[in-house]
CSV table of C-alpha atoms in Angstrom, one decimal:
chain,number,residue,atom,x,y,z
N,137,MET,CA,14.0,4.7,124.5
N,138,VAL,CA,13.9,6.6,127.8
N,139,ASN,CA,11.8,5.2,130.3
N,140,ALA,CA,9.9,7.3,132.8
N,141,PRO,CA,11.5,7.3,136.5
N,142,LEU,CA,10.2,5.5,139.1
N,143,ALA,CA,11.2,7.7,142.0
N,144,LEU,CA,12.2,11.1,143.3
N,145,LEU,CA,14.7,12.1,145.9
N,146,ALA,CA,13.6,15.3,147.3
N,147,GLU,CA,16.8,16.8,148.9
N,148,LEU,CA,14.8,19.4,151.2
N,149,THR,CA,17.9,21.0,153.0
N,150,HIS,CA,21.6,20.3,153.6
N,151,ARG,CA,20.9,21.4,157.1
N,152,CYS,CA,21.5,18.7,159.6
N,153,PRO,CA,22.3,18.6,163.5
N,154,LEU,CA,24.6,15.3,163.0
N,155,ARG,CA,28.1,15.5,161.5
N,156,CYS,CA,28.5,12.0,160.2
N,157,PRO,CA,31.8,11.6,158.6
N,158,TYR,CA,30.4,9.6,155.6
N,159,CYS,CA,27.9,12.4,154.7
N,160,SER,CA,26.7,11.9,151.0
N,161,ASN,CA,25.6,15.7,151.1
N,162,PRO,CA,28.4,17.9,148.7
N,163,VAL,CA,31.5,19.1,150.3
N,164,GLU,CA,30.2,22.5,149.3
N,165,LEU,CA,26.6,22.7,151.0
N,166,SER,CA,23.4,24.9,149.9
N,167,ARG,CA,22.6,27.7,152.3
N,168,ALA,CA,19.2,27.7,153.8
N,169,SER,CA,18.5,30.8,151.5
N,170,ALA,CA,18.8,28.8,148.5
N,171,GLU,CA,16.3,26.4,149.4
N,172,LEU,CA,13.1,25.7,147.3
N,173,ALA,CA,10.3,27.1,149.1
N,174,THR,CA,7.1,25.1,149.7
N,175,ALA,CA,5.1,26.0,146.4
N,176,GLU,CA,8.2,25.3,144.4
N,177,TRP,CA,8.4,21.6,145.9
N,178,ALA,CA,4.6,21.3,145.5
N,179,ARG,CA,5.0,22.2,142.2
N,180,VAL,CA,8.1,19.7,141.6
N,181,PHE,CA,5.9,16.8,143.4
N,182,ARG,CA,3.0,17.4,140.7
N,183,GLU,CA,5.3,17.2,137.8
N,184,ALA,CA,7.1,14.3,139.2
N,185,ALA,CA,3.8,12.7,139.5
N,186,ASP,CA,3.0,13.5,135.8
N,187,LEU,CA,6.1,12.1,135.0
N,188,GLY,CA,5.4,8.7,136.0
N,189,CYS,CA,7.0,8.9,139.6
N,190,LEU,CA,5.3,6.7,142.4
N,191,GLN,CA,7.0,7.7,145.3
N,192,VAL,CA,9.1,10.5,146.9
N,193,HIS,CA,12.1,10.2,149.4
N,194,LEU,CA,11.9,13.4,151.7
N,195,SER,CA,15.5,13.9,152.4
N,196,GLY,CA,18.3,16.2,153.2
N,197,GLY,CA,20.4,16.9,155.4
N,198,GLU,CA,17.9,16.4,157.9
N,199,PRO,CA,14.3,17.1,156.4
N,200,THR,CA,12.5,18.0,159.7
N,201,ALA,CA,14.8,21.0,160.1
N,202,ARG,CA,12.6,22.7,157.7
N,203,ARG,CA,9.7,24.4,159.3
N,204,ASP,CA,7.2,23.7,156.5
N,205,ILE,CA,8.0,20.1,156.5
N,206,VAL,CA,4.2,19.0,157.4
N,207,GLU,CA,2.9,21.1,154.4
N,208,ILE,CA,5.8,19.7,152.3
N,209,VAL,CA,4.8,15.8,153.0
N,210,ALA,CA,0.9,17.1,152.4
N,211,ALA,CA,1.7,18.6,149.0
N,212,ALA,CA,3.6,15.2,148.0
N,213,HIS,CA,0.7,13.4,149.4
N,214,GLU,CA,-1.9,15.7,147.4
N,215,ALA,CA,0.4,14.9,144.4
N,216,GLY,CA,-0.5,11.1,144.6
N,217,LEU,CA,3.2,10.0,145.6
N,218,TYR,CA,3.8,7.5,148.4
N,219,THR,CA,5.8,9.7,150.9
N,220,ASN,CA,8.8,8.1,152.8
N,221,LEU,CA,10.5,10.4,155.1
N,222,ILE,CA,14.2,10.0,155.4
N,223,THR,CA,15.6,11.2,158.9
N,224,ALA,CA,17.8,11.1,161.6
N,225,GLY,CA,15.2,11.3,164.0
N,226,VAL,CA,16.6,13.8,166.3
N,227,LEU,CA,14.1,16.6,165.9
N,228,LEU,CA,11.0,14.3,165.7
N,229,ASP,CA,8.6,14.4,168.7
N,230,ALA,CA,5.2,13.3,169.3
N,231,ALA,CA,3.6,16.6,168.3
N,232,LEU,CA,5.2,16.4,165.0
N,233,MET,CA,4.6,12.5,164.3
N,234,GLN,CA,1.2,13.2,164.3
N,235,ARG,CA,1.1,16.3,162.0
N,236,LEU,CA,3.0,14.5,159.7
N,237,VAL,CA,0.8,11.3,159.7
N,238,ALA,CA,-2.1,13.4,159.3
N,239,ALA,CA,-0.4,15.0,156.2
N,240,GLY,CA,-0.5,11.8,154.5
N,241,LEU,CA,3.3,10.4,155.7
N,242,ASP,CA,3.4,6.9,154.6
N,243,HIS,CA,6.7,5.3,155.8
N,244,VAL,CA,9.7,6.6,157.6
N,245,GLN,CA,13.5,5.5,157.3
N,246,LEU,CA,15.3,6.2,159.9
N,247,SER,CA,19.0,6.1,160.2
N,248,VAL,CA,21.7,4.7,163.0
N,249,GLN,CA,25.0,5.7,163.1
N,250,ASP,CA,25.7,2.6,165.4
N,251,ALA,CA,24.1,0.0,168.3
N,252,GLU,CA,25.4,1.4,171.1
N,253,GLU,CA,25.0,5.1,172.6
N,254,ALA,CA,29.1,6.1,172.8
N,255,GLY,CA,30.0,4.6,169.4
N,256,ALA,CA,27.1,6.4,167.7
N,257,GLU,CA,27.8,9.8,169.2
N,258,ARG,CA,31.3,9.5,168.4
N,259,ILE,CA,30.4,8.9,164.7
N,260,GLY,CA,27.3,11.0,164.5
N,261,GLY,CA,29.0,14.0,166.5
N,262,MET,CA,26.1,14.8,168.9
N,263,LYS,CA,25.5,13.9,172.2
N,264,GLY,CA,22.1,12.3,173.1
N,265,ALA,CA,21.2,11.2,169.5
N,266,HIS,CA,21.0,7.6,169.8
N,267,ALA,CA,18.4,8.0,172.8
N,268,ARG,CA,16.5,10.5,170.4
N,269,LYS,CA,16.7,7.8,167.8
N,270,ALA,CA,15.1,4.8,170.1
N,271,ASP,CA,12.4,7.5,170.8
N,272,ALA,CA,11.5,8.4,167.4
N,273,ALA,CA,11.5,4.6,166.3
N,274,ARG,CA,8.8,4.4,169.0
N,275,LEU,CA,6.7,7.5,167.8
N,276,VAL,CA,6.5,5.9,164.2
N,277,ARG,CA,5.7,2.2,165.6
N,278,GLU,CA,3.1,3.9,167.7
N,279,ALA,CA,1.7,5.9,164.7
N,280,GLY,CA,1.3,2.9,162.7
N,281,LEU,CA,3.6,3.7,160.1
N,282,PRO,CA,6.1,1.4,158.8
N,283,LEU,CA,9.7,1.4,159.6
N,284,THR,CA,12.8,1.1,157.8
N,285,LEU,CA,16.4,1.4,159.6
N,286,ASN,CA,19.1,2.7,157.7
N,287,ALA,CA,22.6,1.5,159.1
N,288,VAL,CA,25.4,2.9,157.1
N,289,VAL,CA,28.4,0.5,157.9
N,290,HIS,CA,32.4,1.1,158.0
N,291,ARG,CA,35.3,0.0,159.1
N,292,GLN,CA,34.4,1.7,162.9
N,293,ASN,CA,31.4,-0.2,163.4
N,294,LEU,CA,31.1,-3.3,161.5
N,295,HIS,CA,32.1,-5.4,164.4
N,296,ASN,CA,28.4,-4.1,165.9
N,297,LEU,CA,26.6,-5.4,162.9
N,298,PRO,CA,24.4,-8.4,164.7
N,299,ALA,CA,23.8,-5.6,167.3
N,300,LEU,CA,22.6,-3.4,164.6
N,301,ILE,CA,20.2,-6.1,162.9
N,302,ALA,CA,19.2,-7.0,166.9
N,303,LEU,CA,18.4,-3.2,167.2
N,304,ALA,CA,15.8,-3.2,164.2
N,305,LEU,CA,13.8,-6.1,165.6
N,306,GLU,CA,13.9,-4.2,168.7
N,307,TRP,CA,12.6,-1.2,167.6
N,308,GLY,CA,9.8,-2.6,165.5
N,309,ALA,CA,11.6,-2.4,161.8
N,310,GLY,CA,10.0,-4.1,159.2
N,311,ARG,CA,13.4,-3.4,157.1
N,312,ILE,CA,16.9,-2.8,157.4
N,313,GLU,CA,19.3,-1.4,154.7
N,314,VAL,CA,22.8,-2.2,155.7
N,315,ALA,CA,24.4,0.0,153.5
N,316,HIS,CA,28.5,0.1,153.3
N,317,VAL,CA,29.9,3.6,153.0
N,318,GLN,CA,29.9,4.6,148.9
N,319,TYR,CA,33.2,6.7,148.9
N,320,TYR,CA,32.3,10.6,147.3
N,321,GLY,CA,31.8,13.9,148.9
N,322,TRP,CA,32.6,13.9,152.7
N,323,ALA,CA,33.1,10.3,152.7
N,324,LEU,CA,36.1,10.2,150.3
N,325,ALA,CA,37.9,12.5,152.8
N,326,ASN,CA,37.3,10.2,155.6
N,327,ARG,CA,38.3,7.0,153.2
N,328,ALA,CA,40.8,6.1,155.3
N,329,ALA,CA,38.9,5.7,158.5
N,330,LEU,CA,35.9,4.3,157.1
N,331,LEU,CA,37.1,1.7,154.6
N,332,PRO,CA,36.9,-1.9,156.0
N,333,THR,CA,39.2,-4.6,155.4
N,334,ARG,CA,38.4,-7.6,152.9
N,335,ALA,CA,37.9,-9.7,156.1
N,336,GLN,CA,35.6,-7.5,157.6
N,337,LEU,CA,33.5,-7.4,154.4
N,338,ASP,CA,33.5,-10.9,153.8
N,339,GLU,CA,32.4,-11.3,157.6
N,340,ALA,CA,29.4,-8.5,157.0
N,341,THR,CA,28.2,-10.5,154.0
N,342,ARG,CA,28.3,-13.7,156.1
N,343,ILE,CA,26.1,-12.0,159.0
N,344,VAL,CA,23.8,-10.5,156.5
N,345,GLU,CA,23.1,-13.9,154.9
N,346,ALA,CA,22.3,-15.6,158.1
N,347,ALA,CA,20.4,-13.0,159.5
N,348,ARG,CA,18.2,-13.2,156.6
N,349,ALA,CA,17.6,-16.7,157.1
N,350,ALA,CA,16.8,-16.9,160.6
N,351,HIS,CA,14.7,-13.6,160.5
N,352,ARG,CA,12.7,-14.5,157.0
N,353,GLY,CA,8.9,-13.3,157.2
N,354,ARG,CA,9.8,-11.0,160.2
N,355,LEU,CA,12.7,-8.5,159.0
N,356,VAL,CA,13.9,-7.8,155.2
N,357,LEU,CA,17.6,-7.2,154.9
N,358,ASP,CA,19.0,-5.2,152.2
N,359,TYR,CA,22.5,-5.0,151.7
N,360,VAL,CA,24.6,-2.4,150.0
N,361,VAL,CA,28.3,-3.8,149.5
N,362,PRO,CA,31.4,-1.3,148.8
N,363,ASP,CA,33.1,-1.3,145.4
N,364,TYR,CA,36.8,-1.2,146.9
N,365,HIS,CA,36.8,-4.9,147.1
N,366,ALA,CA,34.8,-5.4,144.1
N,367,ALA,CA,35.7,-7.2,140.3
N,368,ARG,CA,32.5,-5.8,138.5
N,369,PRO,CA,31.0,-2.4,139.1
N,370,LYS,CA,27.5,-1.9,140.2
N,371,ALA,CA,24.8,-1.0,138.0
N,372,CYS,CA,25.0,2.4,140.1
N,373,MET,CA,21.2,3.7,140.3
N,374,GLY,CA,20.2,1.4,137.6
N,375,GLY,CA,21.9,3.0,135.1
N,376,TRP,CA,22.5,7.2,134.7
N,377,GLY,CA,19.2,8.6,133.9
N,378,SER,CA,17.3,5.2,133.9
N,379,ARG,CA,14.8,5.2,136.8
N,380,PHE,CA,15.9,8.0,139.4
N,381,LEU,CA,16.1,11.4,139.4
N,382,ALA,CA,16.9,13.7,142.5
N,383,VAL,CA,16.3,17.4,143.3
N,384,SER,CA,18.8,19.5,145.3
N,385,PRO,CA,17.8,22.1,148.4
N,386,ALA,CA,18.6,24.7,145.7
N,387,GLY,CA,16.6,23.0,142.8
N,388,ARG,CA,19.2,21.3,140.5
N,389,VAL,CA,17.8,18.2,138.9
N,390,LEU,CA,20.3,15.3,139.3
N,391,PRO,CA,20.5,11.7,137.7
N,392,CYS,CA,21.8,10.8,141.4
N,393,HIS,CA,22.1,12.6,144.9
N,394,ALA,CA,26.0,12.7,144.5
N,395,ALA,CA,25.9,13.7,140.5
N,396,GLU,CA,26.9,17.2,141.9
N,397,SER,CA,30.4,16.0,142.9
N,398,ILE,CA,31.1,15.7,139.1
N,399,ALA,CA,33.2,19.0,138.6
N,400,GLY,CA,32.4,21.0,135.2
N,401,MET,CA,28.6,19.5,134.7
N,402,VAL,CA,25.8,21.8,134.5
N,403,PHE,CA,22.6,20.4,135.5
N,404,PRO,CA,19.2,21.8,135.2
N,405,ASN,CA,17.2,23.5,137.6
N,406,VAL,CA,13.1,23.6,138.3
N,407,ARG,CA,13.1,27.2,138.8
N,408,GLU,CA,14.1,27.3,134.9
N,409,VAL,CA,12.9,23.8,133.3
N,410,SER,CA,10.0,21.4,134.3
N,411,LEU,CA,11.1,18.3,135.3
N,412,HIS,CA,9.9,16.7,132.2
N,413,GLU,CA,12.3,18.9,130.5
N,414,ALA,CA,15.3,18.1,132.5
N,415,TRP,CA,14.4,14.2,132.5
N,416,TYR,CA,13.9,13.9,128.8
N,417,ARG,CA,16.0,16.6,127.1
N,418,GLY,CA,18.8,17.5,129.8
N,419,GLU,CA,22.1,17.5,128.6
N,420,ALA,CA,23.2,16.3,131.7
N,421,PHE,CA,21.1,13.3,131.7
N,422,GLU,CA,21.7,12.4,128.4
N,423,ARG,CA,25.5,12.9,128.6
N,424,PHE,CA,25.5,9.1,130.3
N,425,ARG,CA,22.1,7.6,129.4
N,426,GLY,CA,23.0,4.1,127.9
N,427,THR,CA,25.9,3.0,126.2
N,428,ALA,CA,26.9,5.1,123.3
N,429,TRP,CA,29.1,7.6,125.8
N,430,MET,CA,31.2,4.3,127.0
N,431,PRO,CA,35.1,4.2,126.1
N,432,PRO,CA,36.8,0.8,125.8
N,433,PRO,CA,36.8,-1.4,127.8
N,434,CYS,CA,33.2,-1.0,128.6
N,435,ARG,CA,32.2,-0.3,124.8
N,436,GLY,CA,31.1,-3.9,123.1
N,437,CYS,CA,31.3,-5.6,127.0
N,438,ALA,CA,28.8,-8.2,127.4
N,439,ASN,CA,27.8,-6.1,130.6
N,440,ALA,CA,27.4,-3.0,129.2
N,441,GLU,CA,23.7,-3.2,129.7
N,442,LYS,CA,23.8,-4.8,133.1
N,443,ASP,CA,26.3,-2.6,135.1
N,444,TRP,CA,26.1,0.4,132.8
N,445,GLY,CA,29.3,1.4,133.1
N,446,GLY,CA,29.1,1.6,137.1
N,447,CYS,CA,29.4,5.0,138.8
N,448,ARG,CA,30.0,8.0,137.1
N,449,CYS,CA,30.3,9.7,140.7
N,450,GLN,CA,33.0,7.2,141.5
N,451,ALA,CA,34.9,7.4,138.2
N,452,PHE,CA,35.6,10.9,138.6
N,453,ALA,CA,36.4,10.8,142.1
N,454,LEU,CA,39.1,8.6,141.8
N,455,THR,CA,40.5,9.0,138.0
N,456,GLY,CA,39.3,13.0,137.6
N,457,GLU,CA,37.5,12.2,134.7
N,458,ALA,CA,33.7,11.2,134.8
N,459,ALA,CA,33.6,9.3,131.6
N,460,ASN,CA,36.1,6.6,132.3
N,461,THR,CA,35.5,3.0,133.2
N,462,ASP,CA,34.5,2.9,136.8
N,463,PRO,CA,37.7,1.6,138.7
N,464,ALA,CA,35.5,-0.9,140.7
N,465,CYS,CA,35.8,-3.0,137.1
N,466,VAL,CA,38.7,-5.5,136.8
N,467,LEU,CA,39.2,-4.4,133.2
N,468,SER,CA,39.4,-0.8,134.2
N,469,PRO,CA,43.2,0.9,133.7
N,470,HIS,CA,42.7,2.3,137.1
N,471,HIS,CA,41.4,-0.7,139.1
N,472,GLY,CA,44.5,-0.6,141.2
N,473,LEU,CA,43.5,2.5,142.5
N,474,LEU,CA,41.4,0.6,144.9
N,475,ALA,CA,44.0,-1.9,146.3
N,476,ALA,CA,45.9,1.2,146.7
N,477,ALA,CA,43.0,2.5,149.0
N,478,VAL,CA,42.4,-0.4,150.9
N,479,ALA,CA,46.1,-0.8,151.6
N,480,GLU,CA,46.4,2.8,153.3
N,481,ALA,CA,43.3,2.4,154.9
N,482,GLY,CA,43.3,2.2,158.6
N,483,GLN,CA,43.5,5.9,160.3
N,484,ALA,CA,41.3,6.2,163.3
N,485,GLU,CA,40.1,10.0,163.2
N,486,PHE,CA,37.4,11.2,161.6
N,487,ARG,CA,37.5,14.5,160.1
N,488,TYR,CA,34.3,16.2,160.8
N,489,ARG,CA,32.8,19.4,159.2
N,490,GLY,CA,34.3,22.4,159.8
N,491,VAL,CA,37.4,20.9,161.6
N,492,ALA,CA,40.8,21.2,159.7
């Protein structure tokens, strides 16, 4: 039985003023001319609500780069969806914040690259971005909206994890997501510069657990760990085509935001089919849904319906075949690829988009 999805990730655009070297967007970005129009997004939101989605995450790129972002928020609100804006905050000003609130915005998730200005600007590749983020946090707080900080952590900013948690408290966030980089897309190209040591990972885990205890009732800490030091894979997205769907800027319907990184897969488009058709009968969604597709050692494994075979995007990125057992599993014949990547990590320089 296929259950209805709980949430929709609406990737409104790939345009973004930042150049984060861990960007989760595809290596080949969609052009602005290919983006869904306002009316098309409004139809997608109505179909998502009819399908059973409860919330929509408005993302990018940078969603506020779209001139119609207020109209898009209003359309999502009118469809009955809880609206979460996932933003870098650098284009957010008081006038726009006021209009977004009036349109029905419910929540803001603000990304931060580091706890200190110099590190944040080096990682994000944009001067003045950190100060603008602080202003954005203030505007969200003054508007009375709940705020989540999203801190993507890696080898080059993990030393500032305590300061990032302190920043969430300082900026009035009720939640911080401490998310280790996941290595596909542009992040895979920068893996050597980003992948933490095992000692860094263990220390980060200790810091998060201590902060959870210290700030219980004041700050919620979500924690996403990398797979490269793991013995078992995560249940990526709760299982392929199980709880979540995404729509790309050009309208492709995806089981996860990174699915386009799997070469050779053809995904349905909202310009051609409904979300209902894509979710329940789309060939791409059926391909890795459930357990029937699994090869050994996943097939028959006691964890098959717990981790759902791990991440298909990671399996493809590391082995060239999306149906292979996720190398994060110690039983995978490709598990040694992770140890090799950890051993090779340490490169200091990032590769930014447009730079060879």
